[in-house]
Amino acid sequence: MLEENLPRKKLGIFSIFMVLFCLITGILAYSFNIYPGGYSIKENSEEVTVIKKNFFATEKHTFENSEENELKIALLKYEVNPLLTMWLVIIFSVSTLLINLAQQLHRKEKYAFYITSILLIILLPLVFYVYFGKLDRIEDLIRNLLI
């Protein structure tokens, strides 16, 4: 009887670990801008400051609000603002899929397990490619504004 409950206990511990991981990652990302990229924008009437936070360093780039920079700054805001939301959706989605995989493996649902595994294998590289492509576009926009 104890042996039958052991995998279920491990499944519960794994699910609790993944939920805690999501919560801690979400709190760090939202409160302290600690996520890949870590960009935030502060603006006033004369200038716009783009802040990039990492674990070890903080970079600040300040740009004047002028007519020639107006379009680039608007594009930069358009790229930076959804970045945090995109990161949180990635973390929560991957965690949910991993919990789902563990439950399907425990219930011995082979076909659902295979379909979810294939979906995860296809989506992970695609999502990270899009996310890191967005980070590259932000870096390019900052370089263009500095010129």
Short mmCIF file of N, CA and C in Angstrom, two decimals:
data_model
loop_
_atom_site.label_atom_id
_atom_site.label_comp_id
_atom_site.label_asym_id
_atom_site.label_seq_id
_atom_site.Cartn_x
_atom_site.Cartn_y
_atom_site.Cartn_z
N MET A 1 0.82 -1.19 0.00
CA MET A 1 0.00 0.00 0.00
C MET A 1 0.86 1.25 0.00
N LEU A 2 1.95 1.22 0.74
CA LEU A 2 2.84 2.37 0.79
C LEU A 2 3.51 2.61 -0.56
N GLU A 3 3.83 1.53 -1.26
CA GLU A 3 4.49 1.66 -2.55
C GLU A 3 3.58 2.32 -3.58
N GLU A 4 2.27 2.11 -3.49
CA GLU A 4 1.35 2.73 -4.45
C GLU A 4 1.25 4.24 -4.22
N ASN A 5 1.35 4.68 -2.99
CA ASN A 5 1.22 6.10 -2.67
C ASN A 5 2.52 6.87 -2.89
N LEU A 6 3.64 6.17 -2.94
CA LEU A 6 4.92 6.85 -3.08
C LEU A 6 5.03 7.66 -4.37
N PRO A 7 4.69 7.10 -5.54
CA PRO A 7 4.78 7.93 -6.75
C PRO A 7 3.82 9.13 -6.71
N ARG A 8 2.67 8.96 -6.11
CA ARG A 8 1.72 10.06 -5.99
C ARG A 8 2.30 11.18 -5.11
N LYS A 9 2.99 10.80 -4.04
CA LYS A 9 3.63 11.79 -3.18
C LYS A 9 4.73 12.53 -3.94
N LYS A 10 5.50 11.79 -4.73
CA LYS A 10 6.55 12.43 -5.54
C LYS A 10 5.94 13.38 -6.56
N LEU A 11 4.81 12.99 -7.13
CA LEU A 11 4.11 13.85 -8.08
C LEU A 11 3.63 15.12 -7.40
N GLY A 12 3.11 15.00 -6.20
CA GLY A 12 2.66 16.17 -5.44
C GLY A 12 3.82 17.09 -5.10
N ILE A 13 4.95 16.52 -4.69
CA ILE A 13 6.13 17.32 -4.37
C ILE A 13 6.64 18.04 -5.62
N PHE A 14 6.65 17.34 -6.75
CA PHE A 14 7.08 17.95 -8.01
C PHE A 14 6.15 19.11 -8.39
N SER A 15 4.85 18.92 -8.25
CA SER A 15 3.89 19.97 -8.57
C SER A 15 4.07 21.17 -7.66
N ILE A 16 4.26 20.93 -6.36
CA ILE A 16 4.48 22.02 -5.43
C ILE A 16 5.78 22.76 -5.75
N PHE A 17 6.82 22.02 -6.10
CA PHE A 17 8.10 22.63 -6.48
C PHE A 17 7.93 23.52 -7.71
N MET A 18 7.20 23.05 -8.71
CA MET A 18 7.02 23.84 -9.93
C MET A 18 6.20 25.10 -9.67
N VAL A 19 5.18 24.99 -8.82
CA VAL A 19 4.36 26.16 -8.49
C VAL A 19 5.21 27.17 -7.72
N LEU A 20 6.02 26.70 -6.77
CA LEU A 20 6.90 27.61 -6.03
C LEU A 20 7.92 28.26 -6.96
N PHE A 21 8.46 27.47 -7.89
CA PHE A 21 9.40 28.02 -8.88
C PHE A 21 8.74 29.13 -9.68
N CYS A 22 7.50 28.91 -10.12
CA CYS A 22 6.77 29.93 -10.88
C CYS A 22 6.54 31.18 -10.04
N LEU A 23 6.14 31.01 -8.79
CA LEU A 23 5.89 32.15 -7.93
C LEU A 23 7.16 32.96 -7.66
N ILE A 24 8.24 32.28 -7.35
CA ILE A 24 9.50 32.98 -7.07
C ILE A 24 10.00 33.67 -8.32
N THR A 25 9.95 33.00 -9.46
CA THR A 25 10.38 33.61 -10.71
C THR A 25 9.51 34.81 -11.06
N GLY A 26 8.21 34.68 -10.88
CA GLY A 26 7.29 35.79 -11.16
C GLY A 26 7.54 36.98 -10.25
N ILE A 27 7.75 36.72 -8.97
CA ILE A 27 8.01 37.82 -8.03
C ILE A 27 9.32 38.52 -8.35
N LEU A 28 10.36 37.75 -8.64
CA LEU A 28 11.65 38.36 -8.99
C LEU A 28 11.56 39.17 -10.28
N ALA A 29 10.87 38.62 -11.26
CA ALA A 29 10.76 39.30 -12.54
C ALA A 29 9.93 40.57 -12.42
N TYR A 30 8.81 40.48 -11.74
CA TYR A 30 7.90 41.62 -11.67
C TYR A 30 8.41 42.71 -10.73
N SER A 31 8.93 42.32 -9.58
CA SER A 31 9.34 43.30 -8.59
C SER A 31 10.71 43.91 -8.86
N PHE A 32 11.65 43.09 -9.29
CA PHE A 32 13.03 43.56 -9.40
C PHE A 32 13.57 43.57 -10.84
N ASN A 33 12.72 43.29 -11.82
CA ASN A 33 13.14 43.20 -13.22
C ASN A 33 14.31 42.24 -13.41
N ILE A 34 14.25 41.12 -12.74
CA ILE A 34 15.29 40.10 -12.89
C ILE A 34 14.73 38.99 -13.76
N TYR A 35 15.02 39.09 -15.02
CA TYR A 35 14.64 38.10 -16.02
C TYR A 35 15.55 38.33 -17.21
N PRO A 36 15.63 37.40 -18.16
CA PRO A 36 16.51 37.62 -19.30
C PRO A 36 16.16 38.91 -20.03
N GLY A 37 17.10 39.78 -20.10
CA GLY A 37 16.87 41.11 -20.65
C GLY A 37 16.76 42.11 -19.53
N GLY A 38 15.77 41.97 -18.68
CA GLY A 38 15.59 42.84 -17.53
C GLY A 38 15.39 44.30 -17.89
N TYR A 39 14.75 44.57 -19.01
CA TYR A 39 14.57 45.95 -19.47
C TYR A 39 13.38 46.62 -18.79
N SER A 40 13.54 47.90 -18.54
CA SER A 40 12.43 48.75 -18.10
C SER A 40 12.67 50.15 -18.66
N ILE A 41 11.60 50.91 -18.76
CA ILE A 41 11.68 52.26 -19.33
C ILE A 41 11.11 53.26 -18.33
N LYS A 42 11.87 54.33 -18.12
CA LYS A 42 11.40 55.46 -17.33
C LYS A 42 11.47 56.68 -18.23
N GLU A 43 10.40 57.45 -18.22
CA GLU A 43 10.40 58.61 -19.10
C GLU A 43 9.83 59.83 -18.40
N ASN A 44 10.32 60.98 -18.83
CA ASN A 44 9.74 62.26 -18.44
C ASN A 44 9.62 63.11 -19.70
N SER A 45 9.32 64.36 -19.56
CA SER A 45 9.05 65.18 -20.74
C SER A 45 10.28 65.43 -21.60
N GLU A 46 11.46 65.44 -21.01
CA GLU A 46 12.67 65.75 -21.78
C GLU A 46 13.44 64.53 -22.28
N GLU A 47 13.37 63.39 -21.52
CA GLU A 47 14.20 62.26 -21.89
C GLU A 47 13.54 60.93 -21.52
N VAL A 48 14.09 59.90 -22.13
CA VAL A 48 13.66 58.53 -21.88
C VAL A 48 14.89 57.75 -21.44
N THR A 49 14.74 56.99 -20.35
CA THR A 49 15.85 56.19 -19.84
C THR A 49 15.47 54.72 -19.95
N VAL A 50 16.32 53.96 -20.61
CA VAL A 50 16.15 52.51 -20.72
C VAL A 50 17.13 51.87 -19.75
N ILE A 51 16.59 51.06 -18.84
CA ILE A 51 17.40 50.42 -17.81
C ILE A 51 17.41 48.92 -18.06
N LYS A 52 18.62 48.35 -18.08
CA LYS A 52 18.77 46.90 -18.24
C LYS A 52 19.42 46.38 -16.97
N LYS A 53 18.67 45.56 -16.22
CA LYS A 53 19.18 44.99 -14.98
C LYS A 53 19.56 43.54 -15.20
N ASN A 54 20.71 43.19 -14.69
CA ASN A 54 21.15 41.81 -14.61
C ASN A 54 21.43 41.51 -13.15
N PHE A 55 21.85 40.31 -12.85
CA PHE A 55 22.17 39.97 -11.47
C PHE A 55 23.36 40.77 -10.97
N PHE A 56 24.30 41.06 -11.85
CA PHE A 56 25.56 41.66 -11.41
C PHE A 56 25.72 43.11 -11.81
N ALA A 57 25.00 43.59 -12.80
CA ALA A 57 25.23 44.95 -13.30
C ALA A 57 23.92 45.58 -13.76
N THR A 58 23.95 46.90 -13.82
CA THR A 58 22.81 47.66 -14.33
C THR A 58 23.33 48.63 -15.39
N GLU A 59 22.70 48.60 -16.55
CA GLU A 59 23.06 49.53 -17.62
C GLU A 59 21.93 50.52 -17.80
N LYS A 60 22.31 51.79 -17.96
CA LYS A 60 21.31 52.83 -18.21
C LYS A 60 21.69 53.56 -19.49
N HIS A 61 20.69 53.76 -20.33
CA HIS A 61 20.86 54.54 -21.55
C HIS A 61 19.79 55.62 -21.54
N THR A 62 20.23 56.86 -21.68
CA THR A 62 19.29 57.97 -21.67
C THR A 62 19.27 58.61 -23.05
N PHE A 63 18.06 58.86 -23.54
CA PHE A 63 17.88 59.45 -24.86
C PHE A 63 16.99 60.68 -24.75
N GLU A 64 17.30 61.68 -25.54
CA GLU A 64 16.48 62.89 -25.58
C GLU A 64 15.18 62.63 -26.33
N ASN A 65 14.12 63.28 -25.87
CA ASN A 65 12.87 63.26 -26.64
C ASN A 65 12.97 64.34 -27.70
N SER A 66 13.28 63.94 -28.90
CA SER A 66 13.35 64.89 -30.02
C SER A 66 12.55 64.34 -31.18
N GLU A 67 12.34 65.16 -32.18
CA GLU A 67 11.55 64.72 -33.33
C GLU A 67 12.24 63.61 -34.10
N GLU A 68 13.57 63.66 -34.18
CA GLU A 68 14.27 62.62 -34.94
C GLU A 68 14.34 61.29 -34.18
N ASN A 69 14.27 61.32 -32.85
CA ASN A 69 14.28 60.09 -32.06
C ASN A 69 12.89 59.58 -31.70
N GLU A 70 11.88 60.34 -32.00
CA GLU A 70 10.52 60.02 -31.55
C GLU A 70 10.05 58.64 -32.02
N LEU A 71 10.27 58.33 -33.28
CA LEU A 71 9.82 57.05 -33.81
C LEU A 71 10.62 55.88 -33.23
N LYS A 72 11.94 56.07 -33.09
CA LYS A 72 12.76 55.01 -32.52
C LYS A 72 12.40 54.75 -31.06
N ILE A 73 12.12 55.82 -30.31
CA ILE A 73 11.74 55.66 -28.91
C ILE A 73 10.39 54.96 -28.80
N ALA A 74 9.47 55.30 -29.67
CA ALA A 74 8.15 54.64 -29.66
C ALA A 74 8.30 53.16 -29.98
N LEU A 75 9.15 52.83 -30.92
CA LEU A 75 9.40 51.43 -31.27
C LEU A 75 10.09 50.69 -30.12
N LEU A 76 10.99 51.38 -29.44
CA LEU A 76 11.66 50.79 -28.29
C LEU A 76 10.67 50.49 -27.17
N LYS A 77 9.76 51.42 -26.90
CA LYS A 77 8.72 51.18 -25.89
C LYS A 77 7.83 50.02 -26.30
N TYR A 78 7.51 49.95 -27.58
CA TYR A 78 6.67 48.87 -28.10
C TYR A 78 7.33 47.50 -27.91
N GLU A 79 8.65 47.44 -28.01
CA GLU A 79 9.38 46.18 -27.85
C GLU A 79 9.61 45.84 -26.38
N VAL A 80 9.86 46.84 -25.53
CA VAL A 80 10.22 46.58 -24.13
C VAL A 80 9.00 46.27 -23.26
N ASN A 81 7.91 46.98 -23.46
CA ASN A 81 6.76 46.84 -22.55
C ASN A 81 6.21 45.42 -22.44
N PRO A 82 6.02 44.66 -23.52
CA PRO A 82 5.47 43.30 -23.36
C PRO A 82 6.52 42.24 -23.00
N LEU A 83 7.77 42.63 -22.83
CA LEU A 83 8.84 41.65 -22.60
C LEU A 83 8.65 40.90 -21.28
N LEU A 84 8.31 41.60 -20.21
CA LEU A 84 8.10 40.95 -18.91
C LEU A 84 6.92 40.00 -18.97
N THR A 85 5.85 40.42 -19.58
CA THR A 85 4.67 39.56 -19.71
C THR A 85 5.01 38.31 -20.51
N MET A 86 5.76 38.49 -21.57
CA MET A 86 6.15 37.36 -22.40
C MET A 86 6.99 36.36 -21.60
N TRP A 87 7.92 36.85 -20.79
CA TRP A 87 8.75 35.97 -19.99
C TRP A 87 7.91 35.19 -18.97
N LEU A 88 6.97 35.88 -18.31
CA LEU A 88 6.13 35.20 -17.32
C LEU A 88 5.24 34.15 -17.97
N VAL A 89 4.72 34.43 -19.15
CA VAL A 89 3.90 33.45 -19.86
C VAL A 89 4.74 32.23 -20.23
N ILE A 90 5.97 32.44 -20.65
CA ILE A 90 6.85 31.32 -20.99
C ILE A 90 7.08 30.44 -19.76
N ILE A 91 7.44 31.06 -18.64
CA ILE A 91 7.72 30.29 -17.42
C ILE A 91 6.49 29.53 -16.96
N PHE A 92 5.33 30.20 -16.91
CA PHE A 92 4.11 29.54 -16.43
C PHE A 92 3.66 28.44 -17.39
N SER A 93 3.79 28.66 -18.68
CA SER A 93 3.37 27.64 -19.66
C SER A 93 4.25 26.41 -19.60
N VAL A 94 5.56 26.61 -19.53
CA VAL A 94 6.47 25.47 -19.47
C VAL A 94 6.25 24.68 -18.18
N SER A 95 6.07 25.38 -17.08
CA SER A 95 5.83 24.69 -15.80
C SER A 95 4.52 23.90 -15.84
N THR A 96 3.50 24.48 -16.42
CA THR A 96 2.22 23.78 -16.54
C THR A 96 2.36 22.54 -17.41
N LEU A 97 3.08 22.67 -18.51
CA LEU A 97 3.29 21.50 -19.38
C LEU A 97 4.09 20.41 -18.67
N LEU A 98 5.09 20.79 -17.88
CA LEU A 98 5.87 19.79 -17.16
C LEU A 98 5.05 19.08 -16.09
N ILE A 99 4.20 19.84 -15.38
CA ILE A 99 3.31 19.21 -14.40
C ILE A 99 2.34 18.27 -15.11
N ASN A 100 1.81 18.70 -16.25
CA ASN A 100 0.90 17.88 -17.03
C ASN A 100 1.60 16.60 -17.51
N LEU A 101 2.84 16.72 -17.96
CA LEU A 101 3.59 15.53 -18.38
C LEU A 101 3.77 14.55 -17.23
N ALA A 102 4.11 15.07 -16.06
CA ALA A 102 4.31 14.19 -14.91
C ALA A 102 3.02 13.47 -14.54
N GLN A 103 1.90 14.18 -14.59
CA GLN A 103 0.62 13.54 -14.26
C GLN A 103 0.23 12.50 -15.30
N GLN A 104 0.48 12.78 -16.56
CA GLN A 104 0.15 11.81 -17.60
C GLN A 104 1.04 10.58 -17.49
N LEU A 105 2.28 10.77 -17.13
CA LEU A 105 3.18 9.64 -16.94
C LEU A 105 2.74 8.80 -15.75
N HIS A 106 2.29 9.46 -14.70
CA HIS A 106 1.81 8.74 -13.51
C HIS A 106 0.55 7.93 -13.81
N ARG A 107 -0.34 8.51 -14.62
CA ARG A 107 -1.61 7.82 -14.96
C ARG A 107 -1.44 6.82 -16.09
N LYS A 108 -0.25 6.77 -16.66
CA LYS A 108 0.08 5.87 -17.77
C LYS A 108 -0.76 6.14 -19.01
N GLU A 109 -0.96 7.42 -19.29
CA GLU A 109 -1.67 7.82 -20.52
C GLU A 109 -0.60 8.05 -21.58
N LYS A 110 -0.30 6.99 -22.32
CA LYS A 110 0.81 7.02 -23.27
C LYS A 110 0.62 8.06 -24.37
N TYR A 111 -0.53 8.05 -25.03
CA TYR A 111 -0.71 8.92 -26.19
C TYR A 111 -0.74 10.40 -25.81
N ALA A 112 -1.41 10.71 -24.72
CA ALA A 112 -1.42 12.09 -24.25
C ALA A 112 -0.01 12.53 -23.85
N PHE A 113 0.74 11.62 -23.24
CA PHE A 113 2.12 11.92 -22.85
C PHE A 113 2.98 12.20 -24.08
N TYR A 114 2.85 11.37 -25.11
CA TYR A 114 3.64 11.56 -26.32
C TYR A 114 3.27 12.87 -27.03
N ILE A 115 2.00 13.16 -27.12
CA ILE A 115 1.56 14.39 -27.79
C ILE A 115 2.06 15.61 -27.03
N THR A 116 1.93 15.60 -25.71
CA THR A 116 2.40 16.73 -24.92
C THR A 116 3.92 16.86 -24.99
N SER A 117 4.62 15.75 -25.00
CA SER A 117 6.09 15.79 -25.11
C SER A 117 6.52 16.38 -26.44
N ILE A 118 5.86 15.96 -27.52
CA ILE A 118 6.19 16.50 -28.84
C ILE A 118 5.88 17.98 -28.91
N LEU A 119 4.75 18.37 -28.34
CA LEU A 119 4.38 19.79 -28.29
C LEU A 119 5.42 20.60 -27.53
N LEU A 120 5.88 20.09 -26.42
CA LEU A 120 6.90 20.77 -25.62
C LEU A 120 8.22 20.86 -26.37
N ILE A 121 8.60 19.79 -27.04
CA ILE A 121 9.86 19.77 -27.79
C ILE A 121 9.82 20.75 -28.95
N ILE A 122 8.68 20.91 -29.58
CA ILE A 122 8.55 21.84 -30.70
C ILE A 122 8.45 23.29 -30.21
N LEU A 123 7.65 23.50 -29.17
CA LEU A 123 7.38 24.87 -28.72
C LEU A 123 8.54 25.53 -27.99
N LEU A 124 9.28 24.78 -27.19
CA LEU A 124 10.35 25.40 -26.41
C LEU A 124 11.39 26.12 -27.27
N PRO A 125 11.99 25.48 -28.25
CA PRO A 125 12.96 26.22 -29.06
C PRO A 125 12.32 27.39 -29.81
N LEU A 126 11.10 27.21 -30.28
CA LEU A 126 10.42 28.27 -31.01
C LEU A 126 10.16 29.48 -30.12
N VAL A 127 9.67 29.25 -28.92
CA VAL A 127 9.36 30.35 -28.00
C VAL A 127 10.64 31.07 -27.58
N PHE A 128 11.68 30.32 -27.27
CA PHE A 128 12.93 30.97 -26.88
C PHE A 128 13.57 31.70 -28.06
N TYR A 129 13.42 31.19 -29.26
CA TYR A 129 13.93 31.88 -30.45
C TYR A 129 13.23 33.24 -30.61
N VAL A 130 11.93 33.26 -30.44
CA VAL A 130 11.18 34.51 -30.56
C VAL A 130 11.58 35.47 -29.45
N TYR A 131 11.69 34.96 -28.23
CA TYR A 131 12.02 35.81 -27.08
C TYR A 131 13.41 36.44 -27.24
N PHE A 132 14.39 35.62 -27.57
CA PHE A 132 15.75 36.15 -27.70
C PHE A 132 15.91 36.99 -28.97
N GLY A 133 15.09 36.75 -29.98
CA GLY A 133 15.05 37.63 -31.14
C GLY A 133 14.54 39.01 -30.75
N LYS A 134 13.56 39.04 -29.87
CA LYS A 134 13.04 40.31 -29.37
C LYS A 134 14.11 41.06 -28.58
N LEU A 135 14.89 40.34 -27.79
CA LEU A 135 16.00 40.97 -27.06
C LEU A 135 17.04 41.54 -28.02
N ASP A 136 17.32 40.83 -29.10
CA ASP A 136 18.26 41.33 -30.10
C ASP A 136 17.74 42.60 -30.78
N ARG A 137 16.44 42.64 -31.06
CA ARG A 137 15.85 43.85 -31.66
C ARG A 137 15.95 45.04 -30.72
N ILE A 138 15.76 44.80 -29.43
CA ILE A 138 15.89 45.88 -28.45
C ILE A 138 17.33 46.39 -28.42
N GLU A 139 18.29 45.49 -28.42
CA GLU A 139 19.70 45.89 -28.44
C GLU A 139 20.02 46.70 -29.69
N ASP A 140 19.50 46.27 -30.84
CA ASP A 140 19.72 47.01 -32.09
C ASP A 140 19.09 48.40 -32.03
N LEU A 141 17.90 48.52 -31.47
CA LEU A 141 17.27 49.82 -31.33
C LEU A 141 18.06 50.74 -30.41
N ILE A 142 18.58 50.19 -29.34
CA ILE A 142 19.40 51.02 -28.43
C ILE A 142 20.67 51.47 -29.13
N ARG A 143 21.31 50.58 -29.88
CA ARG A 143 22.52 50.97 -30.63
C ARG A 143 22.21 52.05 -31.66
N ASN A 144 21.05 51.92 -32.33
CA ASN A 144 20.68 52.94 -33.33
C ASN A 144 20.38 54.28 -32.68
N LEU A 145 19.82 54.27 -31.49
CA LEU A 145 19.58 55.51 -30.80
C LEU A 145 20.84 56.17 -30.29
N LEU A 146 21.84 55.35 -29.97
CA LEU A 146 23.11 55.89 -29.47
C LEU A 146 23.93 56.54 -30.57
N ILE A 147 23.70 56.14 -31.81
CA ILE A 147 24.46 56.70 -32.94
C ILE A 147 24.03 58.10 -33.23
#
